[in-house]
Amino acid sequence: MPDVILEQANENEKESLNFIEEAINEDLKNGRFDHVQTRFPPEPNGYLHIGHAKAICIDFGMAQKYGGKCNLRFDDTNPTKEDTEYVDAIMEDIKWLGFEWDNVYYASDYFDFVYDCAVKLIRMGLAYVDDSTPEQIREMRGTLTSPGQNSPYRERTIEENLRLFAEMTEGKYDNGAKVLRAKIDMASPNINMRDPVIYRILKASHHRTGDKWCVYPMYDFAHPLSDSNEGVTFSLCTMEFEDHRPLYDWFLQKLQLPVQSRQIEFARLNLNYTLTSKRKCLNLVNEGVVSGWDDPRMSTLCGMRRRGYTPEAIRAFCEKIGVAKSNSVVDYSLLEFCLRDDLSKKSPRAMAVLRPLKVIIDNYPEGKTEELDVEINPEMPELGTRKVKFSREIYIEQDDFMTEPVKKYFRLAPGKEVRLKSAYFITCTGYETDDDGNVTLLHCTYDEASKGGNSPDGRKVKGTLQWVSAEYGVDAEIRLYDRLFNAENPSSEVGVSDFKENLNPDSLIVLNGKVEPYLKQARRGDTFQFMRTGYFTPDYDSAPDKLIFNRTVALKDSWAKIK
Ligand code: ATP
Ligand code: MG
């Protein structure tokens, strides 16, 4: 075994290991393997979601930790649902998350090899062609408590099986007319071992092999063979494959393949208020519930990216949730915690007003403009300050004014004084309303001596408001996103479309706000903390003359209080 690997294995002894690392160490020490090779095996039938991020972090993470390789393998054995659009999107998402694969492979690259393996099994008397209908096969399979029955076609001769399988391959039979099954044990307590189907007839064009094949291998057959053929030592997957492991091992052993890959299962990621299933995400897209796969409310990686999530936050989240075998539901607020933690360091502060209310500072000279210093990011004082223009007319948030303030309301009200961030103290002297009584304009005075927002005489003001100069500020569409579902488990035991009943009607609120002109330079992927209102990123449709900002996450967890 190469020294580095052994060292890593020994080094690991000192840390607390997760069960995957324990298994890897065990096999490195007992000599089953002398290196680590993993793969991430998505089916290209949809976009990756936050659940896949967990698998990606584990698959690539283990290879990195042991100085091994991780390949990207598209599990494209189901031609009717797959598409190259998905292949490209999956690659983009993995790269964005910060991982690099050693090679890209496709299960379809191995169709010849997999086919040869099937023929080999027939020759060994370990596979047979079955003419039973899918219903008959299901009936003969038995149940968890009763054994299955042998198919009447089970004892066909090797010659007959070879001939029929060749004819299936030539296209002589219709879809579903015949299947190839492994001959294992119809009485096995594990239903997966009851002569599983390994090849079916499917007259469909494949996105890579075109019309070359009209028989396609089943996932359970193609997967172990692909792993072994590629040299994968540890095939990491989710718990639902645990009961398939004996079958996985059976194929590798019977075919005596040189690499006896080891499958290790871990729990899927479930997040409350979130769907982590490609099929259900596809349904949201097809039914127009969201604007597309990259709608910022989606749990897809491309949706989260558009929303402003960072790869660092997602990786930190995956690190925090760890690896376990028992299924659990992770609280969404943990993901948001990781997100805020990352964004607070990276995001320059900016002033934006989401629901603007105009303020005229009556004693401030007309036509005067001042450039005030605002800290770029108080968490990174080394970044210094930048200039923000101040003028006689400004906007503040509508919420920051009350005609009759309630108790402990420290913002603006008639006769009350507040601080404008990095600017001046102002006192409200009056307000105007429309016919419905809505406040439309405030009149204030400012204290020139409080420049920079500092108290001139030790007088205290409790509230500090962000503001935008009416003269220099620019319009921006503000999209406030919230979780798409109100229910903790939006799809519990309900059909594919029923989860729509659990939609949060306020998952998107669009506002016309005012922002500092500084934000005109915002580019895709930039993140900002809009003071007091949250983290924002320009939407893909934003342009310098038509700004659109998506709220990535609010500054505080507003759901924690509601619960
Ligand atoms: P979906 O149900 O969303 O279609 P899938 O398992 O069918 O998911 P694949 O493309 O087959 O999707 O998944 C690729 C890899 O990602 C598999 O190894 C799978 O186990 C893993 N994976 C998928 N969903 C999750 C999840 N929620 N948590 C952890 N790993 C996941
Ligand atoms: Mg799958």
Coordinates of N, CA and C in Angstrom, one line a residue, residues 350-358 395-400 466-468 474-481 509-516 519 528-537 548-555:
A350 N -24.8 47.7 1.9 CA -25.4 48.7 1.0 C -26.7 49.2 1.5
M351 N -27.1 50.4 1.1 CA -28.4 50.9 1.6 C -29.4 50.8 0.5
A352 N -30.5 50.2 0.9 CA -31.6 50.0 0.0 C -32.9 50.2 0.9
V353 N -33.9 50.7 0.2 CA -35.2 50.9 0.9 C -36.2 50.1 0.1
L354 N -36.8 49.1 0.7 CA -37.7 48.2 0.0 C -39.1 48.8 -0.3
R355 N -39.6 49.5 0.7 CA -40.9 50.1 0.5 C -40.7 51.6 0.8
P356 N -40.4 52.4 -0.2 CA -39.9 53.8 0.1 C -41.0 54.8 0.6
L357 N -40.5 55.6 1.5 CA -41.3 56.7 2.0 C -40.4 57.9 2.0
K358 N -40.9 59.0 1.3 CA -40.1 60.1 1.0 C -40.0 61.0 2.3
Y395 N -35.2 58.7 1.0 CA -36.2 57.7 1.2 C -35.8 56.9 2.4
I396 N -36.8 56.6 3.2 CA -36.6 55.6 4.3 C -37.7 54.5 4.1
E397 N -37.7 53.5 4.9 CA -38.7 52.4 4.9 C -40.0 52.9 5.4
Q398 N -41.1 52.6 4.8 CA -42.4 52.9 5.3 C -42.6 52.4 6.8
D399 N -42.0 51.2 7.0 CA -42.1 50.6 8.3 C -41.4 51.3 9.4
D400 N -40.5 52.3 9.0 CA -39.7 53.0 10.0 C -40.4 54.3 10.5
Q466 N -31.5 53.0 7.7 CA -30.9 53.1 6.4 C -31.7 54.1 5.6
W467 N -31.1 54.7 4.6 CA -31.8 55.7 3.7 C -31.2 55.7 2.3
V468 N -31.9 56.2 1.4 CA -31.4 56.4 0.0 C -31.7 57.8 -0.4
V474 N -31.5 54.9 -7.2 CA -32.1 54.4 -8.4 C -33.2 53.4 -8.0
D475 N -34.1 53.2 -9.0 CA -35.1 52.2 -8.8 C -34.6 50.8 -8.9
A476 N -35.2 49.9 -8.1 CA -34.8 48.5 -8.2 C -36.0 47.7 -7.9
E477 N -36.2 46.6 -8.7 CA -37.2 45.6 -8.3 C -36.6 44.7 -7.3
I478 N -37.4 44.5 -6.2 CA -36.9 43.7 -5.1 C -37.7 42.5 -5.0
R479 N -37.1 41.3 -5.1 CA -37.9 40.1 -5.0 C -37.6 39.4 -3.7
L480 N -38.6 39.4 -2.8 CA -38.4 38.8 -1.5 C -38.9 37.3 -1.6
Y481 N -38.0 36.4 -1.4 CA -38.3 35.0 -1.5 C -38.4 34.4 -0.1
I509 N -42.6 37.9 -3.0 CA -43.3 39.2 -3.0 C -42.4 40.2 -3.7
V510 N -43.0 40.9 -4.7 CA -42.2 41.8 -5.5 C -42.5 43.2 -5.1
L511 N -41.4 43.9 -4.9 CA -41.5 45.3 -4.4 C -40.8 46.3 -5.4
N512 N -41.2 47.5 -5.4 CA -40.4 48.5 -6.1 C -39.6 49.4 -5.1
G513 N -38.4 49.1 -5.0 CA -37.6 49.8 -4.0 C -36.7 50.9 -4.6
K514 N -35.9 51.4 -3.7 CA -34.9 52.4 -4.1 C -33.5 52.0 -3.5
V515 N -32.5 52.0 -4.3 CA -31.2 51.6 -3.9 C -30.1 52.6 -4.2
E516 N -29.0 52.5 -3.5 CA -27.9 53.4 -3.8 C -27.4 53.2 -5.2
L519 N -25.1 50.2 -6.4 CA -25.5 48.9 -6.7 C -25.7 48.7 -8.2
F528 N -24.7 41.1 -1.4 CA -24.7 42.4 -0.6 C -25.5 42.2 0.6
Q529 N -25.1 42.8 1.7 CA -26.1 42.9 2.8 C -26.8 44.3 2.7
F530 N -28.0 44.2 2.4 CA -28.8 45.5 2.5 C -29.1 45.7 3.9
M531 N -28.6 46.8 4.4 CA -28.7 47.1 5.9 C -30.1 46.9 6.4
R532 N -30.2 46.1 7.4 CA -31.4 45.8 8.2 C -32.4 44.9 7.4
T533 N -32.2 44.6 6.2 CA -33.2 43.8 5.5 C -32.8 42.5 5.0
G534 N -31.5 42.2 4.9 CA -31.1 40.9 4.5 C -30.0 40.9 3.5
Y535 N -29.7 39.7 3.0 CA -28.7 39.5 1.9 C -29.3 39.4 0.6
F536 N -28.7 40.1 -0.4 CA -29.3 40.2 -1.7 C -28.3 39.9 -2.8
T537 N -28.8 39.5 -3.9 CA -27.9 39.3 -5.1 C -28.7 39.7 -6.3
I548 N -32.7 44.4 -10.6 CA -33.5 43.4 -9.9 C -32.7 42.7 -8.9
F549 N -33.1 42.7 -7.7 CA -32.4 42.0 -6.6 C -33.2 40.9 -6.0
N550 N -32.6 39.8 -5.8 CA -33.3 38.7 -5.1 C -32.8 38.7 -3.7
R551 N -33.7 38.5 -2.7 CA -33.3 38.3 -1.4 C -32.9 36.9 -1.2
T552 N -31.7 36.7 -0.8 CA -31.1 35.4 -0.6 C -31.7 34.8 0.8
V553 N -31.6 35.6 1.8 CA -32.0 35.2 3.1 C -32.1 36.5 4.0
A554 N -33.1 36.5 4.8 CA -33.3 37.6 5.7 C -32.1 37.6 6.8
L555 N -32.0 38.7 7.5 CA -30.9 38.8 8.4 C -31.1 37.8 9.6

